[in-house]
Coordinates of C-alpha atoms in Angstrom, one line a residue:
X1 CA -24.9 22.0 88.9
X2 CA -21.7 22.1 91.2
X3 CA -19.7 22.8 88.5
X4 CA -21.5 25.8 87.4
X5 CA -21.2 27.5 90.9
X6 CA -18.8 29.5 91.8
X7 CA -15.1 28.1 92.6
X8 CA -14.0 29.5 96.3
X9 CA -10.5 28.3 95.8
X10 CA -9.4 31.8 96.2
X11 CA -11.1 32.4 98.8
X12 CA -10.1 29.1 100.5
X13 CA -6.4 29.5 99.9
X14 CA -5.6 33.3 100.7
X15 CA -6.4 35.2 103.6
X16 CA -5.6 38.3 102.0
X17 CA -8.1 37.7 99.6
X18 CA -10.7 37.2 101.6
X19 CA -9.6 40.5 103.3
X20 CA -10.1 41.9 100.4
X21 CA -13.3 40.6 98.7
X22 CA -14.9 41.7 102.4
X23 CA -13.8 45.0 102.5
X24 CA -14.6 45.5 98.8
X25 CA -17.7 44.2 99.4
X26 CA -18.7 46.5 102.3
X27 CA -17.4 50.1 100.0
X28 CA -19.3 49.0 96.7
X29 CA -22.3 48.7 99.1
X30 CA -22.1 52.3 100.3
X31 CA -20.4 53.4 97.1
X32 CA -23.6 52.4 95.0
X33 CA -25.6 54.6 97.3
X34 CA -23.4 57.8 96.5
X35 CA -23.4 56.4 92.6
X36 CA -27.1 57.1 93.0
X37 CA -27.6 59.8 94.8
X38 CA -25.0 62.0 93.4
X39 CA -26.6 62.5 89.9
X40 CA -30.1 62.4 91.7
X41 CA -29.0 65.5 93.6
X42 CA -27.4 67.1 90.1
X43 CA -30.5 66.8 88.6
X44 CA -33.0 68.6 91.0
X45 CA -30.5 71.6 91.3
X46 CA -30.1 71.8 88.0
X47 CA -32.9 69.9 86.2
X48 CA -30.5 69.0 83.2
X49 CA -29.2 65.9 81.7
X50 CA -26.2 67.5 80.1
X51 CA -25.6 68.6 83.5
X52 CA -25.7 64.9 85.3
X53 CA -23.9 64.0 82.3
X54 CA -21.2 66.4 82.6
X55 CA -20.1 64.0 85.6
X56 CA -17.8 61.9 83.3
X57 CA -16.4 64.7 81.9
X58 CA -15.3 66.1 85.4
X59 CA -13.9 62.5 86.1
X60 CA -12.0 61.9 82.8
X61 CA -9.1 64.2 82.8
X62 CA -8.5 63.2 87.0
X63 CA -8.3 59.5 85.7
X64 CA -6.3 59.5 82.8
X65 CA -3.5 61.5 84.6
X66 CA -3.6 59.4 87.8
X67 CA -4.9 56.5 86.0
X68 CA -1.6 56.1 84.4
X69 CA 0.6 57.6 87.5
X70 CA -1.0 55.1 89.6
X71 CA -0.1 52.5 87.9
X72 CA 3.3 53.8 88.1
X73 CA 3.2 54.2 91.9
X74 CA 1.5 50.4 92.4
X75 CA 5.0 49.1 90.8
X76 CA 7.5 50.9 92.4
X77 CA 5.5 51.8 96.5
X78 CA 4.1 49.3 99.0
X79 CA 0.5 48.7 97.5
X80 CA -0.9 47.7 100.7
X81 CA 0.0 51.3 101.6
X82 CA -1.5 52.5 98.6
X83 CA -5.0 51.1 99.3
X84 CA -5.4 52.0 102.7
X85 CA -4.6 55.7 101.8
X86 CA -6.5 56.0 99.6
X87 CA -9.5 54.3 100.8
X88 CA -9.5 56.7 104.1
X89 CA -9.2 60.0 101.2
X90 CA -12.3 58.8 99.8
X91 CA -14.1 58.2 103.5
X92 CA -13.6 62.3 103.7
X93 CA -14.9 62.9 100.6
X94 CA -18.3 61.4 101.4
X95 CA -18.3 63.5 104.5
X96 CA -17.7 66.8 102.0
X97 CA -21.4 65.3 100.2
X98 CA -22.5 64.5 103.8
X99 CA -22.2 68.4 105.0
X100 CA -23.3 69.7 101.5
X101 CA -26.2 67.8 101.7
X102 CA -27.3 69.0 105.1
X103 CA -27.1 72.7 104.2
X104 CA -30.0 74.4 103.7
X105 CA -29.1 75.4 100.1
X106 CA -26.7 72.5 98.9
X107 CA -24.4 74.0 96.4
X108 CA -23.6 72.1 93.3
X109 CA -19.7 72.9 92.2
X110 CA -19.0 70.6 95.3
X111 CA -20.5 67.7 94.0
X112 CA -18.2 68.4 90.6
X113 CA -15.3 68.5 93.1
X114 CA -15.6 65.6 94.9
X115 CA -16.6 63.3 91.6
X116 CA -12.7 65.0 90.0
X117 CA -11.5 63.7 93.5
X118 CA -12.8 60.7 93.9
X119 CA -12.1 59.9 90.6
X120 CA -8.4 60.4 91.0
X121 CA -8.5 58.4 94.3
X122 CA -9.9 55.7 92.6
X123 CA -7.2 56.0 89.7
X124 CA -4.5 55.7 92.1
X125 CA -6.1 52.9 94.3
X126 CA -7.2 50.5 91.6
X127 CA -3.7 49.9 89.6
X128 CA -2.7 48.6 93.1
X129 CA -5.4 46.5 93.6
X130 CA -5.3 45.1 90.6
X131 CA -1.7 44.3 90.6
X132 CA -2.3 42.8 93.9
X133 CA -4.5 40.1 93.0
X134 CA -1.7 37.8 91.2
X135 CA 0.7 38.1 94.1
X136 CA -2.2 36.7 96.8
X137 CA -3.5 34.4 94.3
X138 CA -2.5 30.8 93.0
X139 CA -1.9 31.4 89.0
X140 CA -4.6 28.9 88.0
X141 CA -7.4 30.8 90.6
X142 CA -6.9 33.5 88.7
X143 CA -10.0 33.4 86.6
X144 CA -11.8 32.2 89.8
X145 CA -10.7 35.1 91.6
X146 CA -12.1 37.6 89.2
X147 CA -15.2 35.7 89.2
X148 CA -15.5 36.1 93.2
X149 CA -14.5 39.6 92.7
X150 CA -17.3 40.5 90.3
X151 CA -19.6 39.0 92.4
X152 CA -18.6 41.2 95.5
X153 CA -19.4 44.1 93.1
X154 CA -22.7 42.9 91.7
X155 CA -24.1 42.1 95.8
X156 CA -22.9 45.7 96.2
X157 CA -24.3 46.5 92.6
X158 CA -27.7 45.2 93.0
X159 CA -28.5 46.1 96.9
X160 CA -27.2 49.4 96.9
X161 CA -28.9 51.0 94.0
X162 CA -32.3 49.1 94.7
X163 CA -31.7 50.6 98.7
X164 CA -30.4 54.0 97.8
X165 CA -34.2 54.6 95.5
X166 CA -35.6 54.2 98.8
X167 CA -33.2 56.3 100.9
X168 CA -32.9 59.2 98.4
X169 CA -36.6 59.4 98.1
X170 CA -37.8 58.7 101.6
X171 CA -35.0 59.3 104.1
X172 CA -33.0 62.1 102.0
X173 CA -29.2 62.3 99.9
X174 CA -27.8 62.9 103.6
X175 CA -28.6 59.2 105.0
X176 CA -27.1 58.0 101.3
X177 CA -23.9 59.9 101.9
X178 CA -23.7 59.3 105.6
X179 CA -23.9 55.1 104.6
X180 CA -21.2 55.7 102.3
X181 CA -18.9 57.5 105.0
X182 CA -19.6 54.3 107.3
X183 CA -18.5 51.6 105.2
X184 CA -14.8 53.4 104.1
X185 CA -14.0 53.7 108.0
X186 CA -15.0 50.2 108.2
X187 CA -13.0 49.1 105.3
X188 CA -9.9 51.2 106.2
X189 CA -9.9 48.9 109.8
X190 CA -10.0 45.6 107.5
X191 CA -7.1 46.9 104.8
X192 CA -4.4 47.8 107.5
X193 CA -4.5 43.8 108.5
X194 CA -3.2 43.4 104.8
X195 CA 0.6 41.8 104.8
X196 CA 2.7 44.6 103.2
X197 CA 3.4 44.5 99.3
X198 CA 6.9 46.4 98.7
X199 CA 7.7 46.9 95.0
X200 CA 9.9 44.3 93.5
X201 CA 14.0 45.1 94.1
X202 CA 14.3 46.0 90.2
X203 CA 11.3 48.3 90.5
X204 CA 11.2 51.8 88.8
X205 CA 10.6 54.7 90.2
X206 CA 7.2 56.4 89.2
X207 CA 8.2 58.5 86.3
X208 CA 7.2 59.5 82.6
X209 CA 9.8 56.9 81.3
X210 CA 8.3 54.3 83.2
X211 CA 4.4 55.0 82.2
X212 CA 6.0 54.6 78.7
X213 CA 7.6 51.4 79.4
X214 CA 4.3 50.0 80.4
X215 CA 2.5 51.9 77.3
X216 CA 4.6 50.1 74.8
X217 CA 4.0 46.9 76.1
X218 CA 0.6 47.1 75.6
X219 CA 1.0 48.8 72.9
X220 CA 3.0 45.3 71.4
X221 CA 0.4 43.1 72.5
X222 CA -2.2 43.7 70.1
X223 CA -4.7 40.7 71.8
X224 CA -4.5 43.2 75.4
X225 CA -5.2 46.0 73.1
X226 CA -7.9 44.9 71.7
X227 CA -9.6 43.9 74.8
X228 CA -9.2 47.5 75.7
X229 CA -10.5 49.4 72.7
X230 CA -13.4 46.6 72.8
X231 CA -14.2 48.0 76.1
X232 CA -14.1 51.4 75.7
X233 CA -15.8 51.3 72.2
X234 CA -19.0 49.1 74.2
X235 CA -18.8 51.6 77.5
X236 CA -18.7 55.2 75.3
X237 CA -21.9 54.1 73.1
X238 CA -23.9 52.2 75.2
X239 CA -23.7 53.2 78.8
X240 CA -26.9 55.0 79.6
X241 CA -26.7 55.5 83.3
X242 CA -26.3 59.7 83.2
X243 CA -29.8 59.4 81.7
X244 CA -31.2 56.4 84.2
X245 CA -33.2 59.6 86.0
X246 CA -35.0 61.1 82.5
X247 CA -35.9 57.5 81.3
X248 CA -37.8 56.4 84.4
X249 CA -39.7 60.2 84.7
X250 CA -40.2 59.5 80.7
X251 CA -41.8 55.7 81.3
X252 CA -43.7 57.5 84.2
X253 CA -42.6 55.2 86.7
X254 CA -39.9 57.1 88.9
X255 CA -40.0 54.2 91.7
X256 CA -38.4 52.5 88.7
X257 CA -35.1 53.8 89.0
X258 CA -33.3 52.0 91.4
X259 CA -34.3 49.0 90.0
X260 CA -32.8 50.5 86.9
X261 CA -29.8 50.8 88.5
X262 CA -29.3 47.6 90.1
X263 CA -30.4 45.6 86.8
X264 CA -27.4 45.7 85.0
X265 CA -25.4 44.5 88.1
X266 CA -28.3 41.9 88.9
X267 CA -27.4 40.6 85.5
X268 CA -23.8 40.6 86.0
X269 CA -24.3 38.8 89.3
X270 CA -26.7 36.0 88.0
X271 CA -23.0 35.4 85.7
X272 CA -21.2 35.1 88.9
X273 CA -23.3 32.8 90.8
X274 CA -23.2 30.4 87.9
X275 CA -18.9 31.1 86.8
X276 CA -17.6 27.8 87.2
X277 CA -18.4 27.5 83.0
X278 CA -15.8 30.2 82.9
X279 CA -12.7 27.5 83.5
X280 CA -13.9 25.6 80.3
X281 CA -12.9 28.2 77.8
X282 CA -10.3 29.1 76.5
X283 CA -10.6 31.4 73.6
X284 CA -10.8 34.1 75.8
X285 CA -10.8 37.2 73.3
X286 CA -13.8 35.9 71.0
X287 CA -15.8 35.7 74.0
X288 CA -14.8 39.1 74.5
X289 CA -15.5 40.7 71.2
X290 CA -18.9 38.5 71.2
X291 CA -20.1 39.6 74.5
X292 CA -19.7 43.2 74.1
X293 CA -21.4 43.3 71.1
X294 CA -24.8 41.4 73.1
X295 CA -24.4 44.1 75.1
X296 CA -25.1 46.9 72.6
X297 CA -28.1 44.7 71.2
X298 CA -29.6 44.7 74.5
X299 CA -28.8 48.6 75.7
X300 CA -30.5 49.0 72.3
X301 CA -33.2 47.1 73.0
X302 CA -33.8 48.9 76.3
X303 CA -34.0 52.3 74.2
X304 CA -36.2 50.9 72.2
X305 CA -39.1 49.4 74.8
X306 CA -41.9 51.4 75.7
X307 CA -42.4 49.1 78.8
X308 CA -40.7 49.8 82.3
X309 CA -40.2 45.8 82.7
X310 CA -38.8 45.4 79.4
X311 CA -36.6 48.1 79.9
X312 CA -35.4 46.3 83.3
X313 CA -35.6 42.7 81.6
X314 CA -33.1 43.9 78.6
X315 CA -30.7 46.1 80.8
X316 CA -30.5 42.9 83.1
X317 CA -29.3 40.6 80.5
X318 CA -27.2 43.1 79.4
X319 CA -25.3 43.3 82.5
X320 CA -24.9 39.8 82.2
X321 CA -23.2 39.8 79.2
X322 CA -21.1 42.8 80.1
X323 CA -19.8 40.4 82.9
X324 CA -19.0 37.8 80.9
X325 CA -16.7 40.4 78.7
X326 CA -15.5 41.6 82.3
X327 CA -14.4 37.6 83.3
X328 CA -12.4 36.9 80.2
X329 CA -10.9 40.5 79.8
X330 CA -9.6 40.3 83.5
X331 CA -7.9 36.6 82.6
X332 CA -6.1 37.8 79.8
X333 CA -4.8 40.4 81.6
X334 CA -4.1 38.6 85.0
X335 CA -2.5 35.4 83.7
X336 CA -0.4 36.6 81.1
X337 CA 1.4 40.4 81.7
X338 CA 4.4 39.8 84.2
X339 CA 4.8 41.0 87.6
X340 CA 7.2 43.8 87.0
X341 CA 4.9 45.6 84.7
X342 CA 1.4 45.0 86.5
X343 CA 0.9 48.2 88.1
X344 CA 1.4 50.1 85.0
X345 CA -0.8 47.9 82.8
X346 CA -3.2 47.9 85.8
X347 CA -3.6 51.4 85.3
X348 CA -3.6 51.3 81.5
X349 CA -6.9 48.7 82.0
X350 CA -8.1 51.2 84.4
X351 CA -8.0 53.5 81.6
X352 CA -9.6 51.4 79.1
X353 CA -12.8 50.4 81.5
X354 CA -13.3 53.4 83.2
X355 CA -12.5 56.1 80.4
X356 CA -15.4 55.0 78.4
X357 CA -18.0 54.8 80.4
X358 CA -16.9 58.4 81.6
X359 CA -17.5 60.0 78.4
X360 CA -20.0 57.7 77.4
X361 CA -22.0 60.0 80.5
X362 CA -21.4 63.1 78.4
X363 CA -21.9 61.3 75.3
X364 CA -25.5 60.3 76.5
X365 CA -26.3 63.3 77.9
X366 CA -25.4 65.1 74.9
X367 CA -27.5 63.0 72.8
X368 CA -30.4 62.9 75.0
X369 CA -30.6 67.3 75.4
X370 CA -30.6 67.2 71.5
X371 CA -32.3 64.1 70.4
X372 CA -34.5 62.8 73.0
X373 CA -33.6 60.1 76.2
X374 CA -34.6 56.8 74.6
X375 CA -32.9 58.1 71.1
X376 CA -29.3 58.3 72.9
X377 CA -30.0 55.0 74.3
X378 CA -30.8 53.0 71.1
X379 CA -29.0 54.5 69.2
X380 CA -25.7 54.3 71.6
X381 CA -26.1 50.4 71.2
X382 CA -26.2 50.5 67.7
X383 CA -23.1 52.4 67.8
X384 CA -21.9 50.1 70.4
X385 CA -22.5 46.7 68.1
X386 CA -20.8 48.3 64.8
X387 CA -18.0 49.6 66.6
X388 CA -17.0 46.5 68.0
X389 CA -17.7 44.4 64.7
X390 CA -15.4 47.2 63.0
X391 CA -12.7 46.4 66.2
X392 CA -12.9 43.0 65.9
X393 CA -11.8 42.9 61.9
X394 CA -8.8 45.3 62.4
X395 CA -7.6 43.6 65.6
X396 CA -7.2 39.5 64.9
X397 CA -5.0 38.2 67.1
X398 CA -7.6 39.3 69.9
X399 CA -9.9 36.9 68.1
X400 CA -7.2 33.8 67.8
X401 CA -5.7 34.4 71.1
X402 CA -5.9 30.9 73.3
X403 CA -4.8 30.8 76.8
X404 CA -3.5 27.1 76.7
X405 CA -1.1 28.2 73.4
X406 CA -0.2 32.2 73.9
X407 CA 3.0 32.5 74.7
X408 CA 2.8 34.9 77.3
X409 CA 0.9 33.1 79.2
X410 CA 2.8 30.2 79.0
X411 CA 5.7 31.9 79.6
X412 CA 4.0 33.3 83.0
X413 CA 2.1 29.9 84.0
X414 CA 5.8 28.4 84.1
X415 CA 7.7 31.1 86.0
X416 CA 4.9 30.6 88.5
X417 CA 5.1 27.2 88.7
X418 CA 8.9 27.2 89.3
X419 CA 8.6 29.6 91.6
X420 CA 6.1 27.7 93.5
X421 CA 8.9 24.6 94.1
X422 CA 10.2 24.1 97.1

């Protein structure tokens, strides 16, 4: 049983870290309220799922252009810097929600401006997280840290969702938005205690050229790209959140859908709690391709069911196998693409786990105004499962890569090492 829980190495070894995992903690917690209560509040001023779904389309065109800039900037500015910028920008949006909220007739093109926002905040802050991680952590706590990191996410994931169905319907969007404003100060205080992170001497300096440099990389490493289109393929068919709201009215059990919510990351988490597993494999990109496709069976499934609980019960294991696809992904990606180049392929991996899910929202939408709620869910994970099958044929190195043997991370595991001599 020990070796199934999680390893804290990380968490032992780097205060930075910790920093980190605490203050990402404490913003996933508010931002799952706002992750509620935004479309919530779309939805009773407008009373249409293309509109709550029109959300990811707001977001997309924000996150591919600062999605990819960011990544630029993580590489060549101080990404301590970055973060703590950033996180204080997306403190003021909640208190734009915060005042909308409290007028007497809220007004919806705000909340459209403030998801475009926050979605290029994000876009900018994650590429420097991201890139972070591998100088604060040891190369072999790699995959630990991603574990710990998920699991900060899925606390947030689970409580905040299940907590903001009780605040939006009892206390009012306003308490939900006000949380949210509380835990970015509170995080902001923690991230300026973060040691500074200048750019490396050879550095670029954000530009097109450089975004290029980092797109032809990943471009050349087919087993990275396949873990990308794998993930956007799974996250634009089967991510049926936009329609979370219809499905419980549907099922007739509104008081459902916070649970709804919180069940993928409940599933995700119970992956977390039990990671240690994670350090025994290491065909990383089968996992991958296997995973996602479990996920699509079970979204499927959840369109399928009649029944509340099953609904719960299949998104649930669903999020766990999403997770598992999440671990090995972020492994591949942290232990074998070199230091010089992490900020840019941060922000391409931004890309490739954010941008589907953001259409996937219209996508659903779309699907459910024409077709029906539970149709765009079942029939999303159908898509989700073939397209993956299709990905995983076209795309083989993802399916032979090995982290003991690929060279890359060879190559990376022993320029760690030597660096780590005295």
């Amino acid at each position: 049983m020990r070796a199934l829980l999680p390893d804290l190495a990380p968490w032992r070894a780097s205060a930075d870290f910790r920093r980190l995992w605490i203050a990402g903690l404490i913003t996933n917690f508010g931002s799952f309220l706002t992750f509620v209560a935004l479309p919530v509040q779309i939805k009773e001023l407008t009373g249409s799922a293309a509109a709550v779904g029109a959300i990811g389309a707001v977001e997309l065109v924000p996150l591919v252009v600062f999605g990819l800039y960011g990544g630029a900037l993580a590489d060549a500015w101080d990404k301590r810097r970055l973060i703590v910028w950033t996180e204080a920008g997306q403190g003021l949006l909640c208190a734009v929600l915060l005042v909308n909220a409290l007028m007497p007739a809220p007004a919806v093109w705000p909340l459209y401006a403030v998801a475009a926002l926050s979605s290029a905040l994000v876009s900018v802050q994650r590429p420097a997280l991201d890139s972070l991680m591998p100088r604060i952590v040891a190369h072999e706590h790699l995959p630990a840290a991603a574990s710990l990191n998920s699991l900060r996410w899925q606390v947030g994931g689970v409580a905040g969702p299940a907590l903001a169905g009780v605040v939006v319907a009892y206390a009012g969007l306003g308490w939900a938005y006000a949380a949210d404003l509380v835990t970015f100060l509170v995080s902001v205080v923690i991230c300026v205690r973060l040691a500074p992170s200048p750019a490396a001497h050879e550095a670029q300096k954000p530009s097109l050229a450089s975004i290029l440099e980092g797109a032809r990389y990943a471009w050349s490493r087919k087993e990275l790209l396949g873990t990308y289109v794998v993930d956007i393929a799974a996250m634009l068919f089967a991510m049926p959140l936009a329609v979370l709201p219809f499905l419980a009215d549907e099922l007739d059990a509104r008081w459902s859908l916070g649970l709804m919510y919180a069940s993928v990351p409940a599933g995700a988490l119970l992956v977390s709690l039990t990671s240690g597993w994670t350090s025994w494999v290491h065909r990383h990109g089968r996992i991958v391709v296997v995973s996602a496709a479990l996920w699509g069976v079970c979204v499927a499934a959840a369109g399928a069911a009649g029944n509340v609980w099953l609904v719960l019960l299949f998104l649930t294991v669903g999020g766990a196998f999403d997770m598992v696809s999440g671990i090995f992904r972020g492994a591949m990606w942290n232990q074998t693409i070199p230091d010089e180049l992490r900020g840019r392929l941060a922000g391409v991996e931004l890309l490739s786990y954010s941008v589907g899910p953001q259409l996937g929202q219209t996508w659903v939408g779309g699907v459910a105004a024409w077709k029906g709620v539970r149709t765009s869910v079942w029939s999303g994970g159908l898509l989700c499962v073939g397209a993956v099958g299709l990905l995983a044929l076209c795309l083989p190195k993802l399916m032979t890569y090995d982290v003991r043997t690929n060279e890359h991370a060879v190559r990376l595991r022993e320029q760690r090492a030597t660096a780590a001599r005295p």
